[in-house]
CSV table of C-alpha atoms and ligand atoms in Angstrom, one decimal:
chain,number,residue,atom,x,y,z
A,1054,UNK,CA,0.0,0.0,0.0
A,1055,UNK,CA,1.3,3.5,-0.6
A,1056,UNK,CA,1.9,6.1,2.0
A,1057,UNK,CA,-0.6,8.3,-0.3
A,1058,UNK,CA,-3.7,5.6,-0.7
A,1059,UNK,CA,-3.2,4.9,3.2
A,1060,UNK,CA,-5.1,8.4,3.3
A,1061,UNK,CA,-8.2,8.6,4.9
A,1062,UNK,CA,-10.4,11.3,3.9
A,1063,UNK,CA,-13.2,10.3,6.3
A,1064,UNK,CA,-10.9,10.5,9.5
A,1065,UNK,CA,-9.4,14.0,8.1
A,1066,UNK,CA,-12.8,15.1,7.8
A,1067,UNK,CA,-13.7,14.0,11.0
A,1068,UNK,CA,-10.3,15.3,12.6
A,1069,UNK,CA,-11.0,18.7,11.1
A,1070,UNK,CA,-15.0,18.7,13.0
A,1071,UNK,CA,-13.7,17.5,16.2
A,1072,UNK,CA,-11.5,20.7,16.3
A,1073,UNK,CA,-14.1,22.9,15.1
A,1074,UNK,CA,-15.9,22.2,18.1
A,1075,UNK,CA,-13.2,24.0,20.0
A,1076,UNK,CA,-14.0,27.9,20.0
A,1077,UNK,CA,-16.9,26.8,17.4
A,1078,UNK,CA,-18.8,29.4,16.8
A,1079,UNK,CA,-22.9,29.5,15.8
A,1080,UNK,CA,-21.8,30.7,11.9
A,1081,UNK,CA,-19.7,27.5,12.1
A,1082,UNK,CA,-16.4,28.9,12.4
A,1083,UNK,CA,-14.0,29.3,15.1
A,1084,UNK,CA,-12.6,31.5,17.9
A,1085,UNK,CA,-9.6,29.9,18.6
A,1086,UNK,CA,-7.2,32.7,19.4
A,1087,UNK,CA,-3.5,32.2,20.4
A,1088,UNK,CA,-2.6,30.6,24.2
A,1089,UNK,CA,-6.3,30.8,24.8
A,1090,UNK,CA,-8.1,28.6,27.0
A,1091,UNK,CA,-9.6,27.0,23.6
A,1092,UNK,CA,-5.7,26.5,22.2
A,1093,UNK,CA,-4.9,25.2,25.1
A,1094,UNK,CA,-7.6,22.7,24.5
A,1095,UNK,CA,-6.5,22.2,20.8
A,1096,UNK,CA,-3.0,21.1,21.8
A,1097,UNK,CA,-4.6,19.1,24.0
A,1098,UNK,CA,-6.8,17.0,21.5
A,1099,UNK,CA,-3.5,16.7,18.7
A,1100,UNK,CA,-1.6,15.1,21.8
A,1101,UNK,CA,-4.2,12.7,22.6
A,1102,UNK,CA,-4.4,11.5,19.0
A,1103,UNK,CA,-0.6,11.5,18.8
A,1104,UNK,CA,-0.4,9.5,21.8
A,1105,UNK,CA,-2.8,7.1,20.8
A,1106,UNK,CA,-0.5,6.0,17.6
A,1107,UNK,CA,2.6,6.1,19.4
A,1108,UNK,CA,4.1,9.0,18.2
A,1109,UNK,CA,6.3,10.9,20.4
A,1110,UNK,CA,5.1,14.3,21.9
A,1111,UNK,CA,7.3,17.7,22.9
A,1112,UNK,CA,6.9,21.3,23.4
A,1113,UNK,CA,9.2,24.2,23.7
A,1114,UNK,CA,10.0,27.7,25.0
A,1115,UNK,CA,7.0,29.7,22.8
A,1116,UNK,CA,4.8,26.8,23.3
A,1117,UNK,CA,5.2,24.8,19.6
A,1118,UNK,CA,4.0,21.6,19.7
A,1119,UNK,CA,5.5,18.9,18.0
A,1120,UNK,CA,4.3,15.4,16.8
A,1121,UNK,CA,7.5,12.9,16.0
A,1122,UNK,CA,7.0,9.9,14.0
A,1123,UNK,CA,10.5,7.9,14.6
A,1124,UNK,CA,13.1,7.1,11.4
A,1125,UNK,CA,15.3,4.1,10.6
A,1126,UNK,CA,17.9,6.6,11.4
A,1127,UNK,CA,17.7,7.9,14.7
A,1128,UNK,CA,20.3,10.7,14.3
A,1129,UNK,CA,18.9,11.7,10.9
A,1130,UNK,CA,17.5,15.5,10.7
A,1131,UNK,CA,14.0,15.6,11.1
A,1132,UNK,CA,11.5,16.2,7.8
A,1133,UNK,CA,9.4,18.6,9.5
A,1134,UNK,CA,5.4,20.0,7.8
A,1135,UNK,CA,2.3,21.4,9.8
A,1136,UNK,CA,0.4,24.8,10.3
A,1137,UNK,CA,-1.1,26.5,13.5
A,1138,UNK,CA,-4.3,25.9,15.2
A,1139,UNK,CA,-4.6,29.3,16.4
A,1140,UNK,CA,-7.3,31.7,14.5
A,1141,UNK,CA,-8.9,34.8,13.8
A,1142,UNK,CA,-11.4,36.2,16.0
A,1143,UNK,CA,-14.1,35.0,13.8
A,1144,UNK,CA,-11.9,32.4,11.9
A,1145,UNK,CA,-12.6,29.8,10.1
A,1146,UNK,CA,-12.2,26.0,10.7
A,1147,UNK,CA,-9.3,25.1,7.9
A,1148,UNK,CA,-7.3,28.4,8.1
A,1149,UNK,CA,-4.0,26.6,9.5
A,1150,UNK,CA,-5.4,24.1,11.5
A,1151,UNK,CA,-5.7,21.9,7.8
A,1152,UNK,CA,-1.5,22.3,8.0
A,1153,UNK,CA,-1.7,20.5,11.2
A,1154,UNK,CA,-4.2,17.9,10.4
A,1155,UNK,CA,-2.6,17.0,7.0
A,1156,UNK,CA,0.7,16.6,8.7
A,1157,UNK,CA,-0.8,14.6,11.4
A,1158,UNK,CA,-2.7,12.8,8.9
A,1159,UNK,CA,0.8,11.9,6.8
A,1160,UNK,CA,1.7,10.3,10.2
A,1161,UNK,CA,-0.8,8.1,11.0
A,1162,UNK,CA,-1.2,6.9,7.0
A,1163,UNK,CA,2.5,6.2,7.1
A,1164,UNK,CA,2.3,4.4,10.2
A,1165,UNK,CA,-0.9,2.4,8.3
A,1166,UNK,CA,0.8,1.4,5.6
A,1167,UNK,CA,3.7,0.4,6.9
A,1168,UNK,CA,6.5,2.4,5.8
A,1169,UNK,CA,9.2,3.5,7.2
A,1170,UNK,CA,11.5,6.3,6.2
A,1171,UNK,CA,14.9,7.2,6.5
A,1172,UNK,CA,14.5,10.4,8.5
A,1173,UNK,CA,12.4,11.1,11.3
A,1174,UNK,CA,8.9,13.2,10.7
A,1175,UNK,CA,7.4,15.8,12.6
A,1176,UNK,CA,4.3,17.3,12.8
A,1177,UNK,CA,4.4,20.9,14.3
A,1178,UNK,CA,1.8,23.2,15.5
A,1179,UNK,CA,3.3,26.8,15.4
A,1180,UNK,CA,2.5,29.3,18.0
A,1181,UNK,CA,0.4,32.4,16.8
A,1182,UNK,CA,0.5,32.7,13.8
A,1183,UNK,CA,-2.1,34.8,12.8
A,1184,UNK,CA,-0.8,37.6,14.8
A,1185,UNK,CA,-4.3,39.0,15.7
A,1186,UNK,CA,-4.3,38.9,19.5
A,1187,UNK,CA,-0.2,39.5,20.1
A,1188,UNK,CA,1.9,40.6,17.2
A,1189,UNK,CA,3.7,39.7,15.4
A,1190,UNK,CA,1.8,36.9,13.9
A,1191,UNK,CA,3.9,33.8,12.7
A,1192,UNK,CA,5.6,34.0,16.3
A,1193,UNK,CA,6.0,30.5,16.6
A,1194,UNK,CA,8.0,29.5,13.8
A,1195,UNK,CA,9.6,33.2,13.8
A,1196,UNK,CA,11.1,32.2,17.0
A,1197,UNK,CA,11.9,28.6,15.8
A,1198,UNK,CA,13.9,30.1,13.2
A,1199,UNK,CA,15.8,32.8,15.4
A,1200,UNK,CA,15.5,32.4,19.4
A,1201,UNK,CA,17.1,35.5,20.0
A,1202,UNK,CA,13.7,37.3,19.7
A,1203,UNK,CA,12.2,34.8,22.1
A,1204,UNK,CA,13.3,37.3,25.0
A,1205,UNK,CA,11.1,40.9,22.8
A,1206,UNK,CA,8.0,38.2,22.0
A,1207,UNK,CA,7.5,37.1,25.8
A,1208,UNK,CA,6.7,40.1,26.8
A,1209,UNK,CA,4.4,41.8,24.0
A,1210,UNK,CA,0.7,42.6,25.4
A,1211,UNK,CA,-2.5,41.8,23.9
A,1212,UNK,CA,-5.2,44.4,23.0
A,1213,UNK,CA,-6.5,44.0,26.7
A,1214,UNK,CA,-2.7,44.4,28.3
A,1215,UNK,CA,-2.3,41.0,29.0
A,1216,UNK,CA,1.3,39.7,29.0
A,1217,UNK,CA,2.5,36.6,26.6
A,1218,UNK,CA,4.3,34.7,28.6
A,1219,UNK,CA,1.5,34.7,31.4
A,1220,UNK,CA,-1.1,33.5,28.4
A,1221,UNK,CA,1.9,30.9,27.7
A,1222,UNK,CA,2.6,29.8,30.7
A,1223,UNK,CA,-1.3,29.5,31.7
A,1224,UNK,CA,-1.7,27.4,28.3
A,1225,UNK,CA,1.6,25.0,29.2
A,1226,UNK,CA,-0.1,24.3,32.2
A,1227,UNK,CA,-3.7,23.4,30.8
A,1228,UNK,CA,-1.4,21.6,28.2
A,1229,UNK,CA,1.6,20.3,29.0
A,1230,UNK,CA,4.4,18.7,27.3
A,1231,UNK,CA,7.8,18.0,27.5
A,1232,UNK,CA,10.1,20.8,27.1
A,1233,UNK,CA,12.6,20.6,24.4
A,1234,UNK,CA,15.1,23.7,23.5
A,1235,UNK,CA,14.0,26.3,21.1
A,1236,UNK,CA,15.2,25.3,17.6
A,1237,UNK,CA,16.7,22.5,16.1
A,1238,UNK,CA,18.0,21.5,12.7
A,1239,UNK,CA,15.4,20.6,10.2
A,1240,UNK,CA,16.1,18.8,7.1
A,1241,UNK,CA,13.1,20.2,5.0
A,1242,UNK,CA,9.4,21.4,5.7
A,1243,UNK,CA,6.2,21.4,3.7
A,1244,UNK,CA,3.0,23.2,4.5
A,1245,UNK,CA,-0.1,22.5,3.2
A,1246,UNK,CA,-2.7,25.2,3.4
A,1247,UNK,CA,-6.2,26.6,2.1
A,1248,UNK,CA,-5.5,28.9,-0.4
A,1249,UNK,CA,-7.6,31.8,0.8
A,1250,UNK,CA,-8.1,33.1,-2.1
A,1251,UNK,CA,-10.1,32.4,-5.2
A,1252,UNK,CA,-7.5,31.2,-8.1
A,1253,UNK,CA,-7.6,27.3,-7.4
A,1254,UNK,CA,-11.2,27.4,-7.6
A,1255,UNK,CA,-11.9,29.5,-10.7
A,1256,UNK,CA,-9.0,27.8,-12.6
A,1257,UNK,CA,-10.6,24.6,-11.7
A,1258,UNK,CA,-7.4,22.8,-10.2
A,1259,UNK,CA,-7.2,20.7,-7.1
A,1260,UNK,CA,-3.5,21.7,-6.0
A,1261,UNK,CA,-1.6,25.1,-6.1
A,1262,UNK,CA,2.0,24.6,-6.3
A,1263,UNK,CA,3.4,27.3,-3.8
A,1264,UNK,CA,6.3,29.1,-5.7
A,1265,UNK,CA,6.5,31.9,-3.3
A,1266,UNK,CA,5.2,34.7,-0.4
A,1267,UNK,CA,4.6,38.6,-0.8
A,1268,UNK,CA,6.4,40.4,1.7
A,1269,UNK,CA,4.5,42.2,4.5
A,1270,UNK,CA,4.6,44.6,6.8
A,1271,UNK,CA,2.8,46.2,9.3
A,1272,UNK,CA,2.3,49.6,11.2
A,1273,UNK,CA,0.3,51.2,14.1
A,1274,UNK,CA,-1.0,55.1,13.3
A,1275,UNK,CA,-1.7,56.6,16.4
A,1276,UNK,CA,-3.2,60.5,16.7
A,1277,UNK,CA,-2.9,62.8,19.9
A,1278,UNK,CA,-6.3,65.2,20.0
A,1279,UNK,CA,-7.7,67.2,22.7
A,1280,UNK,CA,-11.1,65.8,24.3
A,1281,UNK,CA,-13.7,68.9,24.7
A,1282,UNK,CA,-17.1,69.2,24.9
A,1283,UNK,CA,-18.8,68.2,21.6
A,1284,UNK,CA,-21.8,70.4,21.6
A,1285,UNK,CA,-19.8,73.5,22.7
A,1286,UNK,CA,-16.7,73.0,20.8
A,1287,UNK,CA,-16.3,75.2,17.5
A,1288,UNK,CA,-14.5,73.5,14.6
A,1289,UNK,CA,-11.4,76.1,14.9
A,1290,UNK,CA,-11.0,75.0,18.5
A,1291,UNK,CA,-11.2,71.4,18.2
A,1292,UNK,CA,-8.2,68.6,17.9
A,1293,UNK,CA,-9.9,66.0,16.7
A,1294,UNK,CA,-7.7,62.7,16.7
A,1295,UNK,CA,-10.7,60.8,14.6
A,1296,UNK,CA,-11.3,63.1,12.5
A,1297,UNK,CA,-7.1,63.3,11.4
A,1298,UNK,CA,-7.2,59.5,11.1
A,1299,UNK,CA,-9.8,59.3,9.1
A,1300,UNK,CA,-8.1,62.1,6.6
A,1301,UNK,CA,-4.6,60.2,6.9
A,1302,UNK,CA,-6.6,56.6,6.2
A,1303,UNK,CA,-8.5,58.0,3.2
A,1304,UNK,CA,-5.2,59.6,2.0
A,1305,UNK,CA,-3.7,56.4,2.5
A,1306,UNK,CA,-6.3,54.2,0.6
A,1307,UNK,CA,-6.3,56.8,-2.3
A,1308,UNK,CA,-2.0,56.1,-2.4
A,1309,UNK,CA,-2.0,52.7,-1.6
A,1310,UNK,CA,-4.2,51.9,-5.3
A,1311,UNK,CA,-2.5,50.5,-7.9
A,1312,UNK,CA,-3.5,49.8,-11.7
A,1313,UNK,CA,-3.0,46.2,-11.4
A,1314,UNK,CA,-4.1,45.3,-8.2
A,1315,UNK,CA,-1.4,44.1,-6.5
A,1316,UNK,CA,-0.7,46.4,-3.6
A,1317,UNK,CA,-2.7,45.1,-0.6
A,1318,UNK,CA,-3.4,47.7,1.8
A,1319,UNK,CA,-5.8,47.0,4.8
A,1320,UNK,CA,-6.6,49.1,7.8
A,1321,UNK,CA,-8.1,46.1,10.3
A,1322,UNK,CA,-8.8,47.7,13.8
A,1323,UNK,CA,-9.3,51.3,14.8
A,1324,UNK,CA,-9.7,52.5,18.6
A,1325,UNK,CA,-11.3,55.6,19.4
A,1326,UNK,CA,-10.5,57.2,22.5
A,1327,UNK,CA,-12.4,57.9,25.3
A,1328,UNK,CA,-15.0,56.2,23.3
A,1329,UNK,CA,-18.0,59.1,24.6
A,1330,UNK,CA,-20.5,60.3,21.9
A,1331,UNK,CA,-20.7,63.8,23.6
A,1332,UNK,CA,-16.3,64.2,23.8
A,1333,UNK,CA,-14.2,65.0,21.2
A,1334,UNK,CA,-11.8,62.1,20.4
A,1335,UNK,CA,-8.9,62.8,22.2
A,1336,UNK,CA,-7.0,59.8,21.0
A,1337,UNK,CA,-7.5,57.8,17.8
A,1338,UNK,CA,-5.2,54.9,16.5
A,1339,UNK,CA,-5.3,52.2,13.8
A,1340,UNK,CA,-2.9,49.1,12.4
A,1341,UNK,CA,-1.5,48.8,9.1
A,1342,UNK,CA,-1.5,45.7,7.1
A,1343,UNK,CA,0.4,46.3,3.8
A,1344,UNK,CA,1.8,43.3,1.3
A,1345,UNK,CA,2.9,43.1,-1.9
A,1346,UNK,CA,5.8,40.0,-3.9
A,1347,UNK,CA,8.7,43.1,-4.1
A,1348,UNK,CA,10.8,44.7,-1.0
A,1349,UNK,CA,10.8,47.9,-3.1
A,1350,UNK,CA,7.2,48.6,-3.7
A,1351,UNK,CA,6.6,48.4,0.3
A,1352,UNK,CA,9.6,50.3,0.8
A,1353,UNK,CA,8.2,53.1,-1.6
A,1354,UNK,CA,4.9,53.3,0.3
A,1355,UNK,CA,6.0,53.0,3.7
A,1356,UNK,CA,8.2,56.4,2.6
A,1357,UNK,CA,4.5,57.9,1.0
A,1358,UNK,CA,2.5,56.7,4.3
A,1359,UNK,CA,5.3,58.3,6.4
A,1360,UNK,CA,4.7,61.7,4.1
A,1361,UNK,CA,0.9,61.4,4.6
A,1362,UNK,CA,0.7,61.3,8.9
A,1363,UNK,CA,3.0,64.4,8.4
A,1364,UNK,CA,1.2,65.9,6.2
A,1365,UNK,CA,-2.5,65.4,7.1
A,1366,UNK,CA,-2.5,65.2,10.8
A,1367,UNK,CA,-2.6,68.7,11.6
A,1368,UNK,CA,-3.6,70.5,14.1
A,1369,UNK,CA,-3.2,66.9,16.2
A,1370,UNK,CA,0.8,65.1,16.5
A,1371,UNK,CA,0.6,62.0,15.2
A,1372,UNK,CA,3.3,59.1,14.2
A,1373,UNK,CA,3.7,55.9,12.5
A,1374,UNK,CA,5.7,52.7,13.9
A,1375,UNK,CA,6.4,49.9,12.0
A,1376,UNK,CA,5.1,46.9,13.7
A,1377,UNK,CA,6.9,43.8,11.8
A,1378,UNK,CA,8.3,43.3,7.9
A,1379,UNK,CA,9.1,40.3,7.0
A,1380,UNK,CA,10.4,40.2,3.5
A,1381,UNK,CA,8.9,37.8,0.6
A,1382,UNK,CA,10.0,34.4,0.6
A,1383,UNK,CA,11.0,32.4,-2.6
A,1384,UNK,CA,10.7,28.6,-2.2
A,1385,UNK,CA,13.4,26.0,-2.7
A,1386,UNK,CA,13.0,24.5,-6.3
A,1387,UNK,CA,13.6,21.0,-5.4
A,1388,UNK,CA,10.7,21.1,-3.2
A,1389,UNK,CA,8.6,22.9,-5.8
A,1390,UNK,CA,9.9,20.7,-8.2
A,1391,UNK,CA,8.7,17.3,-5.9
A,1392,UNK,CA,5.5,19.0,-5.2
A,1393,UNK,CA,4.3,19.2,-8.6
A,1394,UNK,CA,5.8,15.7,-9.5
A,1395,UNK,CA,3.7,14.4,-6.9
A,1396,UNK,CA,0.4,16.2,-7.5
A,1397,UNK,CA,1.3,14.5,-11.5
A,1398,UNK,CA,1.7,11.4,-9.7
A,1399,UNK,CA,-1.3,11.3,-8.2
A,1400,UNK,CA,-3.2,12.3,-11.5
A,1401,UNK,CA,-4.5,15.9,-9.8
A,1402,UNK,CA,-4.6,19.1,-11.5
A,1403,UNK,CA,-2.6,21.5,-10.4
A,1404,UNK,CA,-0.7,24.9,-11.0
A,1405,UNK,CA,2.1,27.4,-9.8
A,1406,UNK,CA,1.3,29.9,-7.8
A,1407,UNK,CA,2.5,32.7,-5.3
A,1408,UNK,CA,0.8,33.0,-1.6
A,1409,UNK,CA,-0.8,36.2,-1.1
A,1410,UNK,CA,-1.1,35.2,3.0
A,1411,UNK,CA,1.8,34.6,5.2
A,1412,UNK,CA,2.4,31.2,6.6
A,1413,UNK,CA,4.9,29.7,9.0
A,1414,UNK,CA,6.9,28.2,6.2
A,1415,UNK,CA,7.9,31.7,5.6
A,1416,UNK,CA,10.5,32.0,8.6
A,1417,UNK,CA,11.3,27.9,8.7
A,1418,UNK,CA,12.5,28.7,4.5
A,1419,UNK,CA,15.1,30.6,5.9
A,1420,UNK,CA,16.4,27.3,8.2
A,1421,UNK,CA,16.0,24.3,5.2
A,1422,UNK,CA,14.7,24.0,1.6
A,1423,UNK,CA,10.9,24.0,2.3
A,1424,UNK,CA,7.4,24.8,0.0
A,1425,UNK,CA,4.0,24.8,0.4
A,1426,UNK,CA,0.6,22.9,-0.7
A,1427,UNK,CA,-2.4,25.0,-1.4
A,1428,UNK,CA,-5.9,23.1,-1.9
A,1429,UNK,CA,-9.1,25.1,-3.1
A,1430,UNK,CA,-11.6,27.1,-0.6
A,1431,UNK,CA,-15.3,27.9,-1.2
A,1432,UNK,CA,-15.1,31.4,-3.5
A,1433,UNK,CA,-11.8,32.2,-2.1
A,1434,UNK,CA,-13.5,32.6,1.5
A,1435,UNK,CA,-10.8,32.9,4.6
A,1436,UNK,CA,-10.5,35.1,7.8
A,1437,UNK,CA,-14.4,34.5,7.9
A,1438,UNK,CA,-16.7,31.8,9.9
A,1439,UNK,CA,-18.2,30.6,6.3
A,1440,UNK,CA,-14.4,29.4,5.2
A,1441,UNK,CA,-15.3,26.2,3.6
A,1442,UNK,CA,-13.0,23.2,1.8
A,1443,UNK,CA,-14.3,19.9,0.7
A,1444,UNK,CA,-13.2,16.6,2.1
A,1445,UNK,CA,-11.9,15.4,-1.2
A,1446,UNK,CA,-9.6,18.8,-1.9
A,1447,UNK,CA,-8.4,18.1,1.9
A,1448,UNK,CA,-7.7,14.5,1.2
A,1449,UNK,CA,-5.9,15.3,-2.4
A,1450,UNK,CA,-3.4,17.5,-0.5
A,1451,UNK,CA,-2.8,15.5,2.3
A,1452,UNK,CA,-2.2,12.9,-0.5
A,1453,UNK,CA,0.5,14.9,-2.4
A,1454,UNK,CA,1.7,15.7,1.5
A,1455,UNK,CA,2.7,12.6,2.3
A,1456,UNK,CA,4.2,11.3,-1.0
A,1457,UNK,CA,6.7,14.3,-1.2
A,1458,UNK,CA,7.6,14.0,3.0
A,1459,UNK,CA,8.3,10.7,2.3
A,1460,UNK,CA,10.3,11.3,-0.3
A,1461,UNK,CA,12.3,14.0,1.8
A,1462,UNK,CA,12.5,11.6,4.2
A,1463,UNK,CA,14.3,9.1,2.6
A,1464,UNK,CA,16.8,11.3,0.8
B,1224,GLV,C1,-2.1,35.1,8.1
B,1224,GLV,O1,-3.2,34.8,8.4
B,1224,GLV,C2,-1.9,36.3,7.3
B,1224,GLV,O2,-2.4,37.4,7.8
B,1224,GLV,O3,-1.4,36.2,6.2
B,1225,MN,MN1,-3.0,30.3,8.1
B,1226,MN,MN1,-4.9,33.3,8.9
């Protein structure tokens, strides 16, 4: 039997609905933020399964979780593929957690039929990635890649002040596993995602062939005003903070649109301060999400966005910060290479493509040779409750998954 028809789509499936159940929310998504109660409950559900076949179990100093399937070759470096179970706010149910499952999945159909590899396997679950409750997002896997900024990420806040390492140290303890240093050599890593975005679907293929990552950055704006009275308060007098934002954001949306579409520019959370109906905004702030495939093009707008708060602001001080960058990411093309040999293998369409989300496999490319699997989601639907794949896309992946780890694993 081969590692790929070993592959069952029915426990995937099912895999995928247990986990949905954790955070689940009544639009059928999830709420599954980072080192929340509900991750901790995640972590602990993986470790149960992984358990259960045998598989060896560790943790370390961000709180990654690992899943190792034992080599032939004890001392060979680890093949190494998997996502995050962490989500949005109002997530969906395949947005990372999919990475995990297929991963998991390559295990356990390995372990089915029989095979053994050279090298050992590992299934990881990253540490926040999505970045939405502590930034920056793809924390896990950034500090796999470089511990030295394990020291700065401990001790960011959330949006309600709450410290990382307590949230950490609170989720070790509802979930805990042994504790293994920070880092280690990886021979390769795959990740298999949702696309999240609509190209799989329209072009009617089963697998996207990850070639690459835009580059992203992000920023926080944040606007000093004066809080008066608001029905006293003539216009001359006023420092408005929310009314300067919102002339900085629309001058920003105006710069930010290019002919072809390629720019992303998204302003996701604005706070209003004191948050009265009857005060004048004495304090306004909003993040930054800007992406696009070339270092340059951010660098050129992060010089016009820097121009605009300096420009529009007036009569209220204002600044920009840059939050994170992290620059694109090419794949290795071996991996791409053995990724669409595979998908061929298996008789699935497929096509090249770059990622217009960042994944984990962005910080671990900079440790090994490593790519990415994309499979189709419902119109292109992600960072939403409806998100939606099909069993059979989820099963094709995990397929082309497990034929390409193996063959990692044996080289
Ligand atoms: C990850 O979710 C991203 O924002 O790209
Ligand atoms: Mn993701
Ligand atoms: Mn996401």
């Amino acid at each position: 039997m081969s590692s790929a028809s070993a592959v069952k789509e029915d426990r995937l499936w099912q895999r995928h609905a247990d986990m949905a159940k954790l955070g689940g929310t009544p639009k059928g998504g999830v709420n599954r933020q980072a080192l929340s109660p509900e991750d901790a409950a995640a972590r602990n559900l993986l470790a149960s399964w992984a358990k259960a076949r045998g598989f060896g179990v560790f943790t370390d100093a961000i709180g990654n979780l690992f899943v190792r399937r034992e080599g032939t070759d004890a001392k060979a470096t680890p093949v190494m593929s998997g996502s995050h179970m962490d989500s949005q706010p109002t997530g969906g149910r395949f947005d990372g957690m999919f990475g995990v499952l297929a991963a998991f999945e390559a295990l356990e159909a390995l372990e089915d039929a029989g095979v053994t590899t050279r090298r050992p396997l590992v299934a990881v679950a990253w540490t926040n990635e999505e970045g939405s409750r502590f930034q920056p997002g793809a924390m896990g896997s950034a500090a796999f890649a470089r511990p030295d900024r394990l020291a700065d990420m401990l001790e960011q806040k959330d949006w309600n002040g709450v410290v990382l390492k307590d949230a950490l140290a609170a989720t070790l303890k509802a979930a805990p596993a042994p504790m293994r240093d920070l880092g280690f050599p990886v021979a390769s890593y795959v990740e298999a995602h949702i696309e999240q975005g609509p190209r799989l679907e329209n072009e009617h293929k089963t697998i996207g062939v990850v070639t690459a990552i835009q580059g992203s950055r992000r920023y926080i704006v944040e606007i000093d005003g004066e809080e008066a009275h608001a029905g006293t308060t003539p216009r001359a007098a006023r420092k408005d903070a929310f009314s300067a934002a919102t002339r900085i954001a629309s001058a920003m949306y105006e710069v930010t649109t290019d002919a072809d579409d390629t720019l992303r520019f998204t302003i996701g959370r604005v706070e209003v301060a004191p948050g009265s109906p009857n005060t004048v905004p004495g304090k306004a702030s909003f993040t930054i999400d800007m992406r696009h495939p070339r270092n340059a093009v951010l660098d050129e707008h992060e010089r016009k966005l820097k121009e605009i708060v300096a420009a529009r602001a007036a009569p209220c001080p204002a600044r920009i910060t840059r939050v994170t960058a992290v620059a694109p990411t090419d794949f290795d093309p071996a991996v791409i290479d053995l990724v669409r040999a595979k998908a061929d293998a298996l008789a699935l369409s497929h096509m090249d493509m770059p990622s217009g989300a960042g994944h984990d496999a962005m910080h671990i490319a900079k440790l090994c040779p490593a790519g990415m699997i994309f499979v189709p989601c419902e119109r292109g639907i992600s960072h939403n409750e409806i998100e939606n794949a099909t069993p059979s896309d989820l099963a094709a992946g995990t397929r082309v998954l497990v034929e390409v780890l193996e063959a990692l694993a044996n080289r």
